[in-house]
CSV table of C-alpha atoms and ligand atoms in Angstrom, one decimal:
chain,number,residue,atom,x,y,z
A,1,MET,CA,28.1,8.7,4.1
A,2,ILE,CA,25.6,9.2,1.6
A,3,ARG,CA,22.3,7.7,2.7
A,4,SER,CA,18.8,7.8,0.9
A,5,ARG,CA,16.9,9.9,3.3
A,6,ILE,CA,13.0,9.7,3.4
A,7,LEU,CA,12.0,13.4,3.3
A,8,ALA,CA,8.2,12.9,3.4
A,9,ALA,CA,5.3,10.5,2.5
A,10,GLY,CA,2.0,11.2,0.9
A,11,GLY,CA,-1.1,9.1,0.4
A,12,TYR,CA,-4.3,9.0,-1.8
A,13,LEU,CA,-7.3,7.0,-1.1
A,14,PRO,CA,-10.3,6.6,-3.4
A,15,ALA,CA,-13.6,8.7,-2.3
A,16,ASP,CA,-15.9,5.4,-2.2
A,17,CYS,CA,-15.2,4.1,1.4
A,18,VAL,CA,-17.2,1.1,1.9
A,19,ASP,CA,-17.7,-0.6,5.3
A,20,ASN,CA,-18.2,-4.5,5.7
A,21,ALA,CA,-21.9,-4.6,5.8
A,22,THR,CA,-22.2,-2.1,2.6
A,23,LEU,CA,-19.5,-4.3,0.8
A,24,ALA,CA,-21.5,-7.6,1.6
A,25,ALA,CA,-24.9,-6.1,0.4
A,26,ARG,CA,-23.2,-4.4,-2.9
A,27,PHE,CA,-21.5,-7.6,-4.0
A,28,GLY,CA,-23.9,-10.3,-2.4
A,29,ILE,CA,-21.2,-11.8,-0.3
A,30,ASP,CA,-22.1,-14.4,2.4
A,31,THR,CA,-20.1,-12.7,5.1
A,32,SER,CA,-20.6,-10.6,8.4
A,33,ASP,CA,-19.0,-7.6,9.6
A,34,ALA,CA,-18.2,-9.8,12.7
A,35,TRP,CA,-16.2,-12.4,10.8
A,36,ILE,CA,-14.3,-9.9,8.9
A,37,ARG,CA,-13.4,-7.9,11.9
A,38,GLU,CA,-12.4,-11.0,14.1
A,39,ARG,CA,-10.3,-12.7,11.5
A,40,SER,CA,-8.6,-9.7,10.0
A,41,GLY,CA,-9.2,-6.4,11.9
A,42,ILE,CA,-10.8,-4.9,8.7
A,43,ARG,CA,-13.9,-2.4,9.1
A,44,GLN,CA,-13.9,-0.8,5.5
A,45,ARG,CA,-11.8,-0.4,2.6
A,46,HIS,CA,-11.7,2.2,-0.2
A,47,LEU,CA,-12.6,1.3,-3.8
A,48,ALA,CA,-11.4,3.1,-6.7
A,49,ALA,CA,-13.9,4.6,-9.2
A,50,PRO,CA,-14.2,3.7,-12.7
A,51,GLY,CA,-11.3,5.7,-14.4
A,52,GLU,CA,-9.2,5.6,-11.4
A,53,THR,CA,-5.9,3.7,-11.8
A,54,ALA,CA,-2.6,2.9,-10.2
A,55,SER,CA,-1.1,5.8,-11.9
A,56,SER,CA,-3.6,8.2,-11.3
A,57,MET,CA,-3.9,7.4,-7.6
A,58,GLY,CA,0.2,7.2,-7.6
A,59,ALA,CA,0.3,10.5,-9.0
A,60,ALA,CA,-2.0,12.1,-6.4
A,61,ALA,CA,0.0,10.3,-3.5
A,62,ALA,CA,3.4,11.6,-5.2
A,63,ARG,CA,1.9,15.2,-5.5
A,64,GLN,CA,1.3,15.1,-1.5
A,65,ALA,CA,4.6,13.6,-0.7
A,66,LEU,CA,6.5,16.2,-2.7
A,67,GLU,CA,4.5,19.0,-1.2
A,68,ARG,CA,5.2,17.8,2.3
A,69,ALA,CA,8.9,17.5,1.6
A,70,GLY,CA,9.0,20.9,-0.1
A,71,VAL,CA,10.3,19.5,-3.0
A,72,GLY,CA,9.5,20.4,-6.6
A,73,ALA,CA,8.5,17.7,-9.3
A,74,GLU,CA,11.3,19.1,-11.5
A,75,ALA,CA,13.8,17.9,-8.7
A,76,VAL,CA,12.8,14.2,-9.3
A,77,ASP,CA,15.2,12.2,-11.4
A,78,ALA,CA,13.8,8.6,-10.6
A,79,ILE,CA,10.4,7.2,-10.2
A,80,ILE,CA,10.0,3.6,-9.2
A,81,VAL,CA,6.2,2.4,-8.9
A,82,ALA,CA,5.5,-1.0,-6.9
A,83,THR,CA,2.1,-2.5,-8.3
A,84,ALA,CA,0.8,-5.9,-9.4
A,85,THR,CA,-2.2,-3.9,-10.9
A,86,PRO,CA,-0.7,-1.4,-13.5
A,87,ASP,CA,-2.7,0.7,-15.8
A,88,SER,CA,-1.5,-1.4,-18.7
A,89,SER,CA,1.4,-4.1,-19.4
A,90,PHE,CA,3.4,-1.2,-20.7
A,91,PRO,CA,4.3,1.6,-20.5
A,92,ALA,CA,5.1,1.3,-16.9
A,93,THR,CA,2.7,2.9,-14.4
A,94,ALA,CA,5.9,4.8,-13.1
A,95,VAL,CA,6.2,6.5,-16.7
A,96,ARG,CA,2.5,7.4,-16.7
A,97,VAL,CA,3.0,9.1,-13.1
A,98,GLN,CA,6.1,10.9,-14.7
A,99,ALA,CA,3.9,12.3,-17.3
A,100,ALA,CA,1.3,13.4,-14.8
A,101,LEU,CA,3.6,15.1,-12.7
A,102,GLY,CA,5.0,17.1,-15.7
A,103,ILE,CA,8.5,15.5,-15.5
A,104,THR,CA,10.4,14.7,-18.6
A,105,HIS,CA,13.9,13.9,-17.4
A,106,GLY,CA,15.3,11.0,-15.3
A,107,PHE,CA,13.8,7.3,-15.4
A,108,ALA,CA,11.0,5.5,-14.3
A,109,PHE,CA,10.1,1.9,-14.1
A,110,ASP,CA,7.8,-0.5,-12.1
A,111,VAL,CA,8.6,-3.2,-9.6
A,112,LEU,CA,6.3,-6.2,-9.0
A,113,ALA,CA,6.7,-8.0,-5.6
A,114,ALA,CA,3.1,-8.1,-4.7
A,115,CYS,CA,2.6,-7.0,-1.2
A,116,THR,CA,6.3,-6.8,-0.7
A,117,GLY,CA,6.6,-4.4,-3.8
A,118,PHE,CA,7.1,-1.4,-1.9
A,119,VAL,CA,10.0,-2.9,0.2
A,120,TYR,CA,11.4,-4.2,-2.9
A,121,ALA,CA,11.0,-0.7,-4.6
A,122,LEU,CA,12.7,1.1,-1.5
A,123,ALA,CA,15.6,-1.4,-1.7
A,124,VAL,CA,16.1,-0.4,-5.6
A,125,ALA,CA,15.9,3.2,-5.2
A,126,ASP,CA,18.2,3.1,-2.1
A,127,SER,CA,20.8,1.1,-4.2
A,128,MET,CA,20.5,3.7,-7.0
A,129,ILE,CA,20.6,6.7,-4.9
A,130,ARG,CA,24.0,5.4,-2.9
A,131,SER,CA,25.6,4.4,-6.3
A,132,GLY,CA,25.1,8.2,-7.7
A,133,ALA,CA,22.5,6.9,-10.5
A,134,ALA,CA,19.7,9.1,-8.9
A,135,ARG,CA,19.6,12.1,-6.5
A,136,THR,CA,15.8,12.7,-5.7
A,137,ALA,CA,13.6,9.6,-6.2
A,138,LEU,CA,9.9,8.9,-5.8
A,139,VAL,CA,8.8,5.4,-4.5
A,140,ILE,CA,5.2,4.7,-4.9
A,141,GLY,CA,3.1,1.8,-4.1
A,142,ALA,CA,-0.2,2.1,-6.1
A,143,GLU,CA,-2.9,-0.5,-6.3
A,144,THR,CA,-6.5,-1.3,-7.7
A,145,TYR,CA,-6.9,-4.9,-6.3
A,146,SER,CA,-10.6,-4.4,-6.4
A,147,ARG,CA,-10.2,-5.2,-10.2
A,148,ILE,CA,-8.3,-8.4,-9.6
A,149,LEU,CA,-10.6,-9.8,-7.0
A,150,ASP,CA,-13.1,-12.6,-7.5
A,151,TRP,CA,-16.2,-11.3,-5.9
A,152,THR,CA,-17.7,-14.7,-5.6
A,153,ASP,CA,-14.7,-15.9,-3.3
A,154,ARG,CA,-15.5,-14.8,0.2
A,155,GLY,CA,-12.1,-15.9,1.8
A,156,THR,CA,-10.5,-13.1,-0.5
A,157,CYS,CA,-12.5,-10.4,-1.6
A,158,VAL,CA,-13.3,-8.9,1.9
A,159,LEU,CA,-9.8,-8.4,2.5
A,160,PHE,CA,-8.4,-5.9,0.0
A,161,GLY,CA,-8.7,-2.3,-0.8
A,162,ASP,CA,-7.5,0.4,-3.4
A,163,GLY,CA,-5.0,3.4,-2.8
A,164,ALA,CA,-1.7,4.6,-3.2
A,165,GLY,CA,1.4,5.7,-0.9
A,166,ALA,CA,4.5,7.5,-2.2
A,167,VAL,CA,7.8,8.6,-0.5
A,168,VAL,CA,10.4,11.1,-1.6
A,169,LEU,CA,14.1,10.0,-1.0
A,170,ARG,CA,17.1,12.2,-1.3
A,171,ALA,CA,20.6,11.6,-1.3
A,172,GLU,CA,22.0,13.2,1.7
A,173,ASP,CA,25.3,13.1,3.6
A,174,GLY,CA,24.2,12.1,7.3
A,175,GLU,CA,22.8,9.7,10.0
A,176,ALA,CA,19.3,10.1,8.5
A,177,GLY,CA,18.0,7.6,5.9
A,178,ILE,CA,17.7,4.0,4.8
A,179,LEU,CA,20.0,2.0,7.2
A,180,SER,CA,19.4,-1.4,5.5
A,181,THR,CA,17.1,-3.2,3.2
A,182,HIS,CA,16.8,-7.3,3.3
A,183,LEU,CA,14.7,-8.8,0.4
A,184,HIS,CA,13.7,-12.7,-0.1
A,185,ALA,CA,11.7,-14.7,-2.5
A,186,ASP,CA,11.1,-18.3,-2.7
A,187,GLY,CA,8.9,-19.2,-5.7
A,188,ARG,CA,8.1,-22.7,-4.7
A,189,HIS,CA,5.1,-21.2,-3.0
A,190,ALA,CA,3.6,-19.3,-6.0
A,191,GLY,CA,0.6,-21.6,-5.6
A,192,ILE,CA,-0.7,-20.2,-2.3
A,193,LEU,CA,-1.0,-16.4,-3.3
A,194,HIS,CA,-0.9,-15.7,-7.0
A,195,VAL,CA,-3.0,-14.0,-9.8
A,196,GLU,CA,-4.5,-16.5,-12.1
A,197,GLY,CA,-2.6,-15.4,-15.4
A,198,GLY,CA,-2.5,-12.2,-16.9
A,199,PRO,CA,-1.7,-10.6,-20.4
A,200,GLY,CA,0.8,-13.1,-21.4
A,201,SER,CA,-1.4,-16.2,-20.5
A,202,THR,CA,-4.3,-17.8,-22.3
A,203,GLY,CA,-7.5,-19.1,-20.9
A,204,THR,CA,-7.1,-17.7,-17.3
A,205,SER,CA,-9.4,-15.7,-15.1
A,206,GLY,CA,-6.9,-12.9,-14.1
A,207,LEU,CA,-8.3,-13.2,-10.6
A,208,LEU,CA,-6.4,-13.2,-7.4
A,209,ARG,CA,-6.3,-16.8,-5.5
A,210,MET,CA,-5.0,-17.2,-2.1
A,211,ALA,CA,-4.8,-20.1,0.4
A,212,GLY,CA,-5.3,-17.7,3.5
A,213,PRO,CA,-4.2,-20.2,6.3
A,214,GLU,CA,-1.0,-21.2,4.5
A,215,VAL,CA,0.1,-17.6,3.9
A,216,PHE,CA,-0.6,-16.9,7.3
A,217,LYS,CA,1.8,-19.4,8.6
A,218,HIS,CA,4.7,-18.3,6.5
A,219,ALA,CA,3.9,-14.5,7.4
A,220,VAL,CA,4.3,-15.4,11.1
A,221,THR,CA,7.7,-17.2,10.9
A,222,LYS,CA,9.2,-15.4,7.8
A,223,LEU,CA,8.3,-11.7,9.0
A,224,ALA,CA,9.8,-12.7,12.4
A,225,ALA,CA,13.0,-13.9,10.9
A,226,VAL,CA,13.5,-11.0,8.7
A,227,VAL,CA,13.1,-8.4,11.7
A,228,ASP,CA,16.0,-10.5,13.5
A,229,GLU,CA,18.0,-10.3,10.3
A,230,ALA,CA,17.6,-6.7,10.0
A,231,LEU,CA,18.4,-5.9,13.5
A,232,ALA,CA,21.4,-8.2,13.5
A,233,ALA,CA,22.9,-6.7,10.5
A,234,ASN,CA,22.9,-3.2,12.0
A,235,GLY,CA,24.1,-4.3,15.5
A,236,LEU,CA,20.6,-3.1,16.9
A,237,ALA,CA,18.3,-4.7,19.4
A,238,ARG,CA,14.6,-4.8,19.6
A,239,ALA,CA,14.3,-2.1,22.0
A,240,ASP,CA,16.1,0.4,19.6
A,241,ILE,CA,12.9,0.3,17.4
A,242,ASP,CA,10.7,3.2,17.9
A,243,TRP,CA,8.0,2.5,15.3
A,244,LEU,CA,6.9,-0.7,13.3
A,245,VAL,CA,5.4,0.1,9.9
A,246,PRO,CA,4.2,-3.2,8.7
A,247,HIS,CA,2.6,-4.2,5.8
A,248,GLN,CA,-1.1,-4.2,6.4
A,249,ALA,CA,-2.7,-7.6,5.8
A,250,ASN,CA,-4.2,-8.8,8.9
A,251,ILE,CA,-4.3,-7.4,12.5
A,252,ARG,CA,-3.4,-10.5,14.1
A,253,ILE,CA,-0.2,-10.8,12.2
A,254,ILE,CA,0.6,-7.3,12.9
A,255,GLU,CA,-0.1,-7.3,16.6
A,256,GLY,CA,1.9,-10.5,16.9
A,257,MET,CA,4.9,-8.8,15.4
A,258,GLY,CA,4.4,-5.8,17.9
A,259,ARG,CA,4.3,-8.2,20.8
A,260,LYS,CA,7.5,-9.9,19.5
A,261,LEU,CA,9.3,-6.6,19.4
A,262,GLY,CA,7.8,-5.5,22.8
A,263,LEU,CA,6.3,-2.3,21.2
A,264,PRO,CA,3.2,-0.8,22.9
A,265,THR,CA,0.5,-0.9,20.5
A,266,GLU,CA,0.6,3.0,20.0
A,267,ARG,CA,4.2,2.4,18.3
A,268,VAL,CA,2.7,0.3,15.7
A,269,VAL,CA,1.3,2.2,12.8
A,270,VAL,CA,-1.9,0.4,11.9
A,271,THR,CA,-4.3,1.3,9.0
A,272,VAL,CA,-5.6,-2.2,8.1
A,273,ASP,CA,-8.8,-1.6,10.0
A,274,ARG,CA,-9.7,1.4,7.7
A,275,HIS,CA,-7.8,0.7,4.4
A,276,ALA,CA,-7.9,-3.3,4.2
A,277,ASN,CA,-4.8,-4.8,2.5
A,278,THR,CA,-3.7,-2.3,-0.2
A,279,SER,CA,-0.9,-4.4,-1.1
A,280,ALA,CA,2.3,-2.5,-2.3
A,281,ALA,CA,0.4,0.7,-1.3
A,282,SER,CA,-0.1,-0.4,2.5
A,283,ILE,CA,3.3,0.6,3.9
A,284,PRO,CA,3.6,3.9,2.1
A,285,LEU,CA,-0.1,4.8,2.9
A,286,ALA,CA,0.8,4.0,6.8
A,287,MET,CA,3.9,6.1,6.5
A,288,ALA,CA,1.8,8.9,5.1
A,289,GLU,CA,-0.6,8.7,7.9
A,290,ALA,CA,2.0,8.9,10.4
A,291,CYS,CA,4.0,11.6,8.7
A,292,GLY,CA,0.9,13.6,8.1
A,293,ASP,CA,0.1,13.7,12.0
A,294,GLY,CA,3.7,14.3,12.9
A,295,ARG,CA,4.2,11.0,14.8
A,296,PHE,CA,7.8,10.3,13.4
A,297,LYS,CA,10.3,12.6,14.9
A,298,PRO,CA,13.7,13.1,13.6
A,299,GLY,CA,16.1,10.3,14.9
A,300,ASP,CA,13.4,7.7,15.3
A,301,LEU,CA,14.1,4.2,14.1
A,302,LEU,CA,11.4,2.7,11.9
A,303,LEU,CA,11.2,-0.9,10.9
A,304,LEU,CA,9.3,-1.6,7.9
A,305,GLU,CA,8.5,-5.4,6.9
A,306,ALA,CA,6.1,-7.0,4.3
A,307,ILE,CA,5.4,-10.4,3.0
A,308,GLY,CA,3.4,-11.2,-0.3
A,309,GLY,CA,2.8,-13.1,-3.4
A,310,GLY,CA,5.7,-15.2,-4.6
A,311,LEU,CA,6.2,-15.8,-2.0
A,312,THR,CA,8.3,-12.6,-1.2
A,313,TRP,CA,9.3,-10.8,1.8
A,314,GLY,CA,11.6,-8.2,3.2
A,315,SER,CA,12.4,-5.4,5.6
A,316,ALA,CA,13.8,-1.8,5.8
A,317,LEU,CA,15.2,-0.2,8.8
A,318,VAL,CA,15.0,3.6,8.2
A,319,ARG,CA,16.4,6.6,10.6
A,320,TRP,CA,13.8,9.2,10.2
B,1,ACO,N1,-17.2,-14.6,5.9
B,1,ACO,C1,-17.5,-15.7,6.5
B,1,ACO,N2,-17.1,-16.8,6.6
B,1,ACO,C2,-15.8,-16.9,5.9
B,1,ACO,C3,-15.2,-15.9,5.0
B,1,ACO,C4,-15.9,-14.6,5.0
B,1,ACO,N3,-15.6,-13.7,4.3
B,1,ACO,N4,-14.1,-16.4,4.3
B,1,ACO,C5,-14.0,-17.6,4.8
B,1,ACO,N5,-14.9,-18.1,5.6
B,1,ACO,C6,-15.2,-19.1,6.2
B,1,ACO,C7,-14.6,-20.4,5.5
B,1,ACO,O1,-15.3,-21.0,4.7
B,1,ACO,C8,-14.2,-21.3,6.7
B,1,ACO,O2,-15.3,-22.2,7.0
B,1,ACO,P1,-15.2,-23.6,7.3
B,1,ACO,O3,-14.5,-23.9,8.4
B,1,ACO,O4,-16.8,-23.8,7.5
B,1,ACO,O5,-14.7,-24.3,6.1
B,1,ACO,C9,-13.7,-20.3,7.9
B,1,ACO,O6,-14.2,-19.1,7.6
B,1,ACO,C10,-12.4,-20.3,8.3
B,1,ACO,O7,-11.8,-20.0,7.2
B,1,ACO,P2,-10.2,-19.9,7.1
B,1,ACO,O8,-9.7,-19.3,5.8
B,1,ACO,O9,-9.5,-21.1,7.7
B,1,ACO,O10,-10.1,-18.5,8.0
B,1,ACO,P3,-8.6,-17.9,8.7
B,1,ACO,O11,-9.0,-17.9,10.4
B,1,ACO,O12,-7.6,-18.6,8.4
B,1,ACO,O13,-8.7,-16.4,8.3
B,1,ACO,C11,-7.7,-15.0,6.5
B,1,ACO,C12,-8.6,-16.1,6.8
B,1,ACO,C13,-8.1,-13.6,7.3
B,1,ACO,C14,-7.4,-15.0,5.2
B,1,ACO,C15,-6.2,-15.5,7.3
B,1,ACO,O14,-5.8,-16.6,7.1
B,1,ACO,C16,-5.3,-14.6,6.8
B,1,ACO,O15,-5.0,-13.4,7.2
B,1,ACO,N6,-4.1,-14.9,5.9
B,1,ACO,C17,-2.7,-14.3,5.8
B,1,ACO,C18,-3.3,-13.1,4.6
B,1,ACO,C19,-1.8,-12.4,4.4
B,1,ACO,O16,-1.0,-12.1,5.1
B,1,ACO,N7,-1.6,-12.3,2.9
B,1,ACO,C20,-0.2,-11.9,2.6
B,1,ACO,C21,-0.3,-10.6,1.8
B,1,ACO,S1,-1.5,-10.7,0.5
B,1,ACO,C22,-0.8,-10.3,-1.1
B,1,ACO,O17,0.5,-10.6,-1.1
B,1,ACO,C23,-1.5,-10.2,-2.3
């Protein structure tokens, strides 16, 4: 049976690493390190330098993923970038990544599902690999949320960071690979987590708005449901999961999911303390970290889950 096997993951974080106290001082935010840590678990985040973009960071993450996979860029025939902060409306960020990697064949496009973007992009890539449309794919999450934050809104600006993560997928006949993906959206809730306008709107700020407590409530119930859905679809039990690789928005949501699954904390991949919420980049960045230090072993079962603007939410079950 042909599956999309994840060969390796890579990541990139901007050099400017800013702790909570420095962030508050730099942007004049009325907040405290204690409030941010207690409510979200975030200690620091990385902020893109002027000139750094989703495509430049995405290409850097892709290079590390390809190197770890032992795959040359010339083998890549599909690039999908999940981003809500593209370099430009068009061409797609994925096309810019393709050019940066020196690839001139295959196809490249972006997917937008906010913080669920990587899970959506993984699902699309998996479908295309299993249908034969691609053989070796780069799936990338890359974000520069620092450019869409309202630095006068302390309820949101302390929660996000910049960065990129990437995985290399290859069509392989075997047991390892993506076992399932489940995607959901409910546009009725667009207003609780959105960016005010964009290139196709007039008179809008272009800044992120979030009703945090509302999103929190949806996150707890929808993520629990999507995890049960993924397990049921595969005839698996909670005890079968070796690693939870969640979207990194809030440590309280992540720890709650870990408890629900009965996983010890060391089996939950956590980066939110150091990366903050990097939206579509958060899951592949977490995978890059765990891939880099050899945490994932062949045969391990990984559960990926995310919720974000839309609302959108979803899961992927992966045999490493
Ligand atoms: N520093 C100090 N005080 C603050 C700050 C801050 N940075 N921000 C808000 N406060 C104050 C508020 O003004 C409020 O004060 P009040 O009670 O006097 O009115 C108080 O702290 C509590 O504010 P809440 O918003 O109710 O705080 P809450 O405990 O809900 O935590 C948080 C907020 C961290 C945003 C939480 O709701 C959350 O994590 N929500 C989910 C986020 C999420 O999962 N997003 C999905 C992905 S993101 C994406 O898709 C782009």
